C-alpha positions as MATLAB code, in Angstrom:
seq = 'XXXXXXXXXXXXXXXXXXXXXXXXXXXXXXXXXXXXXXXXXXXXXXXXXXXXXXXXXXXXXXXXXXXXXXXXXXXXXXXXXXXXXXXXXXXXXXXXXXXXXXXXXXXXXXXXXXXXXXXXXXXXXXXXXXXXXXXXXXXXXXXXXXXXXXXXXXXXXXXXXXXXXXXXXXXXXXXXXXXXXXXXXXXXXXXXXXXXXXXXXXXXXXXXXXXXXXXXXXXXXXXXXXXXXXXXXXXXXXXXXXXXXXXXXXXXXXXXXXXX';
ca = [
       0.000    0.000    0.000;
       1.339    3.431   -0.956;
       0.009    6.516    0.781;
       0.682   10.045   -0.408;
       1.529   12.290    2.511;
       0.611   15.961    2.741;
       2.081   18.684    4.966;
       0.837   19.396    8.460;
       2.048   21.055   11.639;
       2.126   18.244   14.163;
       1.422   14.568   14.777;
      -1.412   13.290   16.928;
      -2.866    9.954   17.944;
      -5.609    8.663   20.172;
      -2.914    7.858   22.714;
      -1.950   11.494   23.241;
      -0.128   14.347   21.563;
       3.290   13.812   20.014;
       5.252   16.932   19.116;
       8.222   16.972   16.747;
      10.405   20.027   17.304;
      13.433   21.068   15.264;
      16.208   23.254   16.616;
      18.117   25.677   14.414;
      20.823   23.026   14.031;
      18.288   20.549   12.663;
      18.252   18.371   15.764;
      14.980   16.693   16.601;
      13.262   16.323   19.921;
      10.164   14.168   20.146;
       7.891   14.695   23.131;
       5.152   12.313   24.148;
       2.066   13.578   25.949;
       2.722   15.180   29.323;
       6.131   16.536   28.205;
       7.592   13.044   28.441;
      10.664   12.642   26.249;
      10.307    9.800   23.763;
      13.310    7.489   24.385;
      13.070    6.173   20.810;
      13.795    9.689   19.504;
      16.945   10.314   21.558;
      20.029   10.156   19.284;
      22.714    7.808   20.547;
      25.582    5.752   19.069;
      25.899    2.013   19.551;
      27.966    1.067   22.592;
      31.140   -0.782   21.582;
      30.570   -3.835   23.775;
      33.021   -6.069   21.881;
      35.865   -3.578   21.668;
      36.476   -3.794   17.908;
      34.887   -0.461   16.963;
      33.023   -1.983   14.014;
      29.874    0.122   14.246;
      31.749    3.423   14.417;
      34.095    2.323   11.619;
      31.118    1.652    9.362;
      29.604    5.022   10.248;
      32.934    6.701    9.419;
      32.952    4.921    6.049;
      29.447    6.226    5.315;
      30.558    9.763    6.142;
      33.448    9.361    3.700;
      31.066    8.057    1.031;
      29.111   11.295    1.412;
      32.242   13.180    0.370;
      32.914   10.943   -2.616;
      29.449   10.186   -3.993;
      26.518   12.068   -5.474;
      23.577    9.730   -4.850;
      20.090   10.310   -6.176;
      18.703    7.736   -3.731;
      19.873    7.165   -0.148;
      18.863    4.054    1.797;
      19.108    4.394    5.598;
      18.232    1.890    8.309;
      19.138   -1.391    9.971;
      20.102   -4.860    8.700;
      17.046   -4.990    6.439;
      18.660   -2.189    4.450;
      22.223   -3.444    4.867;
      21.533   -6.973    3.589;
      19.728   -5.620    0.541;
      23.112   -4.572   -0.830;
      24.255   -8.213   -0.838;
      21.438   -9.313   -3.157;
      21.263   -9.283   -6.929;
      18.330   -6.889   -6.823;
      20.655   -4.174   -5.501;
      22.962   -4.491   -8.507;
      20.084   -4.985  -10.935;
      17.600   -2.394   -9.710;
      18.836    0.010   -7.059;
      22.514    0.587   -7.818;
      21.680    1.902  -11.328;
      19.575    4.584   -9.610;
      22.833    6.010   -8.157;
      21.979    4.711   -4.691;
      23.972    4.673   -1.473;
      23.263    2.089    1.241;
      23.690    3.300    4.832;
      22.224    0.267    6.589;
      23.731   -1.061    9.836;
      22.697   -4.324   11.487;
      21.057   -3.934   14.876;
      20.385   -0.221   14.556;
      17.409    1.344   16.298;
      15.745    4.669   15.588;
      18.097    6.224   18.154;
      21.187    4.985   16.322;
      19.963    6.170   12.924;
      19.168    9.600   14.351;
      22.697    9.854   15.764;
      24.295    8.817   12.477;
      22.294   11.313   10.447;
      23.153   14.102   12.879;
      26.854   13.206   12.761;
      27.902   13.430    9.148;
      25.859   10.978    7.092;
      23.913   13.762    5.392;
      26.848   16.081    4.745;
      27.700   17.049    1.151;
      24.899   14.992   -0.455;
      21.552   16.040   -1.886;
      19.643   12.870   -2.807;
      16.275   13.223   -4.497;
      14.848   10.363   -2.432;
      15.654    8.883    0.973;
      14.354    5.385    1.785;
      14.024    4.951    5.559;
      13.568    1.464    7.044;
      14.131    1.058   10.767;
      12.274    0.215   13.976;
      12.093   -3.563   14.288;
      15.116   -3.555   16.650;
      13.542   -1.100   19.126;
      12.759   -3.908   21.574;
      12.772   -1.668   24.652;
      10.228    0.780   23.262;
       6.458    0.725   22.868;
       4.763    0.921   19.470;
       3.910    4.583   20.106;
       7.532    5.338   20.913;
       8.888    3.462   17.896;
       6.496    5.218   15.515;
       7.434    8.537   17.097;
      11.121    7.780   16.616;
      10.582    6.960   12.936;
       8.618   10.166   12.373;
      11.353   12.115   14.173;
      13.889   10.744   11.677;
      11.583   11.629    8.790;
      11.257   15.173   10.112;
      15.027   15.507   10.442;
      15.398   14.359    6.837;
      12.791   16.799    5.546;
      14.501   19.619    7.408;
      18.000   18.768    6.176;
      16.897   17.781    2.657;
      13.947   20.079    1.875;
      13.852   19.107   -1.822;
      13.901   15.347   -1.254;
      11.034   12.899   -0.954;
      11.163   10.553    2.035;
       9.917    6.983    1.512;
       9.231    5.286    4.848;
       8.975    1.500    4.603;
       6.594   -0.216    6.987;
       7.915   -2.801    9.424;
       7.536   -6.386    8.266;
       6.028   -9.216   10.311;
       8.533  -11.335   12.229;
       8.441  -14.821   13.676;
       7.061  -17.888   11.898;
       3.688  -17.557   13.606;
       1.735  -14.682   15.213;
       3.493  -13.328   18.290;
       3.677  -10.128   20.374;
       6.571   -8.638   18.381;
       4.676   -9.081   15.142;
       1.634   -7.405   16.718;
       3.852   -4.533   17.868;
       5.270   -3.995   14.364;
       1.747   -3.973   12.938;
       0.760   -1.367   15.537;
       3.758    0.775   14.541;
       2.601    0.660   10.925;
      -0.911    1.730   11.878;
       0.474    4.673   13.833;
       2.705    5.693   10.951;
      -0.342    5.753    8.683;
      -1.925    8.171   11.146;
       1.081   10.337   11.995;
       3.075   10.644    8.777;
       0.358   12.664    6.993;
       1.260   15.505    9.357;
       4.648   15.825    7.655;
       5.406   17.058    4.173;
       7.537   15.255    1.593;
       6.860   11.766    3.003;
       5.408    8.633    1.448;
       4.568    5.458    3.389;
       4.995    2.070    1.708;
       3.658   -0.846    3.741;
       4.324   -4.252    2.178;
       3.821   -6.347    5.314;
       0.772   -8.112    3.855;
       2.961   -9.569    1.091;
       4.745  -11.766    3.654;
       1.937  -12.696    6.060;
       0.153  -15.765    4.651;
      -3.571  -16.460    5.085;
      -2.868  -18.953    7.891;
      -0.782  -16.375    9.757;
       2.579  -17.975    9.007;
       5.695  -16.567    7.383;
       7.627  -18.729    4.918;
      11.343  -19.422    5.300;
      11.526  -18.944    1.529;
      10.792  -15.265    2.160;
      12.627  -14.860    5.480;
      15.363  -17.371    6.159;
      15.274  -16.747    9.923;
      11.691  -15.443   10.026;
      13.045  -11.896   10.247;
      15.611  -11.192    7.510;
      14.621  -11.453    3.878;
      15.936  -14.028    1.428;
      16.716  -13.043   -2.162;
      13.144  -14.104   -2.966;
      11.808  -11.880   -0.218;
      13.815   -8.907   -1.447;
      12.450   -9.416   -4.945;
       8.919   -9.228   -3.545;
       9.837   -5.909   -1.948;
      11.867   -4.569   -4.871;
       9.132   -4.308   -7.505;
       6.731   -1.914   -5.733;
       9.626    0.005   -4.169;
      11.487    0.473   -7.448;
       8.257    1.464   -9.198;
       7.726    4.170   -6.593;
      11.329    5.385   -6.790;
      11.219    5.598  -10.571;
       7.957    7.508  -10.377;
       9.545   10.043   -8.013;
      12.799   10.359   -9.956;
      10.942   10.935  -13.212;
       8.877   13.795  -11.807;
       9.630   17.210  -13.216;
      10.490   19.982  -10.704;
       7.018   21.457  -11.329;
       5.333   18.121  -10.613;
       7.371   17.675   -7.435;
       6.354   21.114   -6.140;
       2.699   20.450   -6.993;
       2.700   17.123   -5.140;
       3.797   18.891   -1.944;
       0.925   21.385   -1.996;
];
């Protein structure tokens, strides 16, 4: 399902008011109702528990790629984004679109916010940013996760005012129905409600493509019932690439009109 998103001043839900505020530096704060800070919208790096500095080294490489590349499409997120680059569909479909892949395994909304605020948007002006993150936010509620995703989208629209932001919905996880799958579905419902309050954003929810009629997920689509196989990525690639091509082929006049 693809939803066109139109501008609006704030995000609300039946669970309370969620405010997305931008400072002059482009930093985002996301407040839940009652002035409670949303922990899923607090930027933070990954703690180097193993002592090899791998996460920070990858972030540093992304920052360098910003200096060397001129992408039209930027992919940002967790392992779902990262592993896409290892599949044929990346070389066949997305790489020809002049795409950069800034996916890091295990990342939460907090980690992506930190990366984007610390160099991963410098010197580049992509026409489209694909954002896919949230399934690793195990410590946060669905409201908090959705708020963290919208906070990232708002940061992107502030830093890249001419770009479209494509937010991918969270996929089901686990072979059979379970609480985490229900949580991801709740996040998607909240995103459908909240994202319309932002400009420049499009929401693409393909979760129904992987949830069979009996409630199961196939290992042919997700080898560990979380990460996609090459077959699973092909299911995702067609509607996503169609949307990206549609955006990239828009004239400047059409792009301005779509944001009104």
